[in-house]
Structures are given as C-alpha cells and as structure tokens.
Amino acid sequence: MNLQMRLKDEWRLGLSEGRDETMLSVIHTLQMQGQTQKQIVETIALMQKSSLAAAQRYYEQVAQSDNRGEE
C-alpha cells in the first residue's frame, strides 16, 4: 500500500473514532436527561439520517465499545 492510501485510511479511521466518541457523549447526555433507549435510537437515526434498524445497530456497537473501555 502506498503512503497516500495509508494516510487516507488513517484519516478515515480517525474521523470514525472521533464520531464514535462524539456519539457516545450524546448518548450519555440523553441518558442523563432521562431519555429511554428507544428515544435515543430515534435521535441517532435523525442525526445520522439513517433507518431505525441502522441506528439501533450503531447504538449497540457504540455502547458495547464503551462497556469494554470500563472493564
């Protein structure tokens, strides 16, 4: 793999990780405000302009990665 492709891949990975950290912060904030998981998933779907199913999968993925960080 050439340097330019590797840098582009690393840049994309950095954006993905930053997005996940931001979304995790949003999820925690919504939970502290007393929103249910269903409401949070609906908010994620609106924010990401995705389906509820995709938002649910993303919620579970982000929540699971957060739980691994606490172990």
Coordinates of N, CA, C and O in Angstrom, one line a residue:
M1 N 0.9 -1.2 0.0 CA 0.0 0.0 0.0 C 0.9 1.2 0.0 O 1.8 1.3 0.8
N2 N 0.6 2.2 -0.8 CA 1.4 3.4 -0.9 C 1.1 4.3 0.3 O 0.1 4.2 1.0
L3 N 2.0 5.3 0.5 CA 1.8 6.2 1.6 C 0.6 7.0 1.6 O -0.1 7.2 2.6
Q4 N 0.2 7.5 0.4 CA -1.0 8.3 0.3 C -2.3 7.5 0.7 O -3.1 8.0 1.4
M5 N -2.4 6.3 0.3 CA -3.5 5.4 0.6 C -3.5 5.2 2.1 O -4.6 5.2 2.7
R6 N -2.4 4.9 2.7 CA -2.3 4.6 4.1 C -2.7 5.8 4.9 O -3.4 5.7 5.9
L7 N -2.2 7.0 4.5 CA -2.6 8.2 5.2 C -4.1 8.5 5.1 O -4.8 8.9 6.1
K8 N -4.7 8.2 4.0 CA -6.1 8.4 3.8 C -6.9 7.4 4.7 O -7.9 7.8 5.3
D9 N -6.4 6.2 4.7 CA -7.1 5.2 5.6 C -7.0 5.6 7.1 O -8.0 5.5 7.8
E10 N -5.8 6.1 7.5 CA -5.7 6.5 8.9 C -6.5 7.7 9.2 O -7.1 7.9 10.2
W11 N -6.7 8.6 8.2 CA -7.5 9.8 8.4 C -9.0 9.4 8.5 O -9.7 9.9 9.4
R12 N -9.4 8.4 7.7 CA -10.8 7.9 7.8 C -11.0 7.3 9.2 O -12.1 7.5 9.8
L13 N -10.1 6.5 9.6 CA -10.2 5.8 10.9 C -10.3 6.9 12.1 O -11.1 6.7 13.0
G14 N -9.5 7.9 12.0 CA -9.5 9.0 13.0 C -10.9 9.7 13.0 O -11.4 10.0 14.1
L15 N -11.5 9.9 11.8 CA -12.8 10.5 11.8 C -13.9 9.6 12.4 O -14.7 10.0 13.1
S16 N -13.8 8.3 12.1 CA -14.7 7.3 12.6 C -14.6 7.3 14.1 O -15.6 7.3 14.8
E17 N -13.4 7.2 14.7 CA -13.2 7.2 16.1 C -13.7 8.4 16.8 O -14.4 8.4 17.8
G18 N -13.5 9.6 16.1 CA -14.0 10.9 16.7 C -15.5 10.9 16.7 O -16.1 11.4 17.6
R19 N -16.1 10.4 15.6 CA -17.6 10.4 15.5 C -18.1 9.5 16.6 O -19.1 9.8 17.2
D20 N -17.5 8.3 16.8 CA -18.0 7.4 17.9 C -17.9 8.1 19.2 O -18.8 7.9 20.1
E21 N -16.8 8.8 19.5 CA -16.6 9.4 20.8 C -17.7 10.5 21.0 O -18.3 10.6 22.1
T22 N -17.9 11.2 19.9 CA -19.0 12.3 20.0 C -20.3 11.7 20.2 O -21.1 12.2 21.1
M23 N -20.6 10.6 19.5 CA -21.9 10.0 19.7 C -22.1 9.4 21.0 O -23.2 9.4 21.6
L24 N -21.0 8.8 21.6 CA -21.1 8.3 22.9 C -21.4 9.4 23.9 O -22.2 9.2 24.8
S25 N -20.8 10.5 23.7 CA -21.1 11.7 24.6 C -22.6 12.1 24.5 O -23.2 12.4 25.5
V26 N -23.1 12.1 23.3 CA -24.5 12.4 23.0 C -25.4 11.4 23.7 O -26.4 11.7 24.4
I27 N -25.1 10.1 23.6 CA -25.8 9.0 24.2 C -25.9 9.2 25.8 O -26.9 9.1 26.4
H28 N -24.7 9.5 26.3 CA -24.6 9.7 27.8 C -25.4 10.9 28.2 O -26.1 10.8 29.2
T29 N -25.4 11.9 27.5 CA -26.1 13.1 27.8 C -27.6 12.9 27.8 O -28.4 13.3 28.7
L30 N -28.1 12.2 26.7 CA -29.5 11.9 26.6 C -30.0 10.9 27.7 O -31.1 11.1 28.2
Q31 N -29.1 10.0 28.1 CA -29.4 9.1 29.2 C -29.6 9.9 30.5 O -30.5 9.6 31.3
M32 N -28.7 10.8 30.7 CA -28.7 11.6 31.9 C -30.0 12.5 32.0 O -30.5 12.8 33.0
Q33 N -30.5 12.8 30.8 CA -31.7 13.6 30.7 C -33.0 12.7 30.9 O -34.1 13.2 30.9
G34 N -32.7 11.4 31.0 CA -33.8 10.5 31.3 C -34.5 9.9 30.0 O -35.6 9.3 30.1
Q35 N -33.9 10.1 28.9 CA -34.4 9.5 27.7 C -34.3 8.0 27.7 O -33.3 7.5 28.2
T36 N -35.2 7.3 27.1 CA -35.2 5.9 27.0 C -34.3 5.5 25.8 O -33.9 6.3 25.0
Q37 N -33.9 4.2 25.8 CA -33.1 3.7 24.7 C -33.8 3.9 23.4 O -33.2 4.3 22.4
K38 N -35.1 3.7 23.3 CA -35.9 3.9 22.1 C -35.8 5.4 21.6 O -35.6 5.6 20.5
Q39 N -35.9 6.3 22.6 CA -35.8 7.7 22.2 C -34.4 8.1 21.7 O -34.2 8.8 20.8
I40 N -33.4 7.5 22.4 CA -32.0 7.7 22.0 C -31.8 7.2 20.6 O -31.1 7.9 19.7
V41 N -32.2 6.0 20.3 CA -32.1 5.4 19.0 C -32.8 6.3 17.9 O -32.2 6.5 16.8
E42 N -33.9 6.8 18.2 CA -34.6 7.6 17.3 C -33.8 8.9 17.0 O -33.8 9.4 15.9
T43 N -33.2 9.5 18.1 CA -32.4 10.7 17.9 C -31.2 10.3 17.0 O -30.8 11.1 16.1
I44 N -30.5 9.2 17.2 CA -29.4 8.8 16.4 C -29.8 8.7 15.0 O -29.1 9.1 14.1
A45 N -31.0 8.1 14.7 CA -31.5 7.9 13.4 C -31.7 9.3 12.7 O -31.3 9.4 11.5
L46 N -32.2 10.2 13.4 CA -32.4 11.6 12.9 C -31.0 12.2 12.6 O -30.8 12.9 11.5
M47 N -30.1 12.1 13.5 CA -28.8 12.8 13.4 C -28.0 12.2 12.2 O -27.4 12.9 11.5
Q48 N -28.1 10.9 12.1 CA -27.3 10.2 11.0 C -28.1 10.0 9.7 O -27.6 9.5 8.7
K49 N -29.4 10.5 9.7 CA -30.2 10.3 8.6 C -30.2 8.8 8.1 O -30.0 8.5 7.0
S50 N -30.5 7.9 9.1 CA -30.4 6.5 8.8 C -31.8 5.9 9.3 O -32.6 6.5 9.9
S51 N -31.9 4.6 9.0 CA -33.1 3.9 9.5 C -33.0 3.6 11.0 O -31.9 3.7 11.6
L52 N -34.1 3.3 11.6 CA -34.1 2.9 13.0 C -33.3 1.7 13.2 O -32.6 1.6 14.3
A53 N -33.3 0.7 12.3 CA -32.5 -0.5 12.5 C -31.0 -0.2 12.5 O -30.3 -0.7 13.3
A54 N -30.6 0.6 11.5 CA -29.2 1.0 11.5 C -28.8 1.8 12.7 O -27.7 1.6 13.3
A55 N -29.7 2.7 13.2 CA -29.4 3.4 14.4 C -29.3 2.5 15.6 O -28.4 2.7 16.5
Q56 N -30.1 1.5 15.7 CA -30.1 0.6 16.8 C -28.8 -0.2 16.8 O -28.1 -0.4 17.8
R57 N -28.4 -0.7 15.6 CA -27.1 -1.4 15.5 C -25.9 -0.5 15.9 O -25.0 -0.9 16.6
Y58 N -26.0 0.8 15.5 CA -24.9 1.7 15.8 C -24.9 2.0 17.3 O -23.9 2.0 18.0
Y59 N -26.1 2.2 17.9 CA -26.2 2.4 19.4 C -25.6 1.2 20.1 O -24.8 1.4 21.0
E60 N -25.9 0.0 19.7 CA -25.4 -1.2 20.4 C -23.9 -1.3 20.2 O -23.1 -1.6 21.1
Q61 N -23.4 -1.0 19.0 CA -21.9 -1.0 18.7 C -21.2 0.0 19.6 O -20.2 -0.3 20.3
V62 N -21.7 1.2 19.7 CA -21.0 2.3 20.5 C -21.1 2.0 22.0 O -20.2 2.1 22.7
A63 N -22.3 1.5 22.4 CA -22.5 1.2 23.8 C -21.6 0.0 24.2 O -21.0 0.0 25.3
Q64 N -21.5 -1.0 23.3 CA -20.6 -2.1 23.6 C -19.2 -1.7 23.7 O -18.4 -2.2 24.6
S65 N -18.7 -0.9 22.8 CA -17.3 -0.4 22.9 C -17.1 0.4 24.1 O -16.0 0.3 24.7
D66 N -18.1 1.1 24.6 CA -17.9 1.9 25.8 C -17.8 1.0 27.0 O -17.0 1.2 27.9
N67 N -18.6 -0.1 27.1 CA -18.5 -1.1 28.1 C -17.2 -1.8 28.2 O -16.7 -2.1 29.3
R68 N -16.6 -2.0 27.1 CA -15.3 -2.7 27.1 C -14.2 -1.7 27.6 O -13.3 -2.2 28.3
G69 N -14.4 -0.4 27.5 CA -13.4 0.5 28.0 C -13.5 0.6 29.5 O -12.6 1.0 30.1
E70 N -14.6 0.2 30.1 CA -14.8 0.3 31.5 C -14.3 -0.9 32.3 O -14.1 -0.9 33.5
E71 N -14.0 -2.0 31.5 CA -13.6 -3.3 32.2 C -12.1 -3.2 32.5 O -11.4 -2.5 32.1

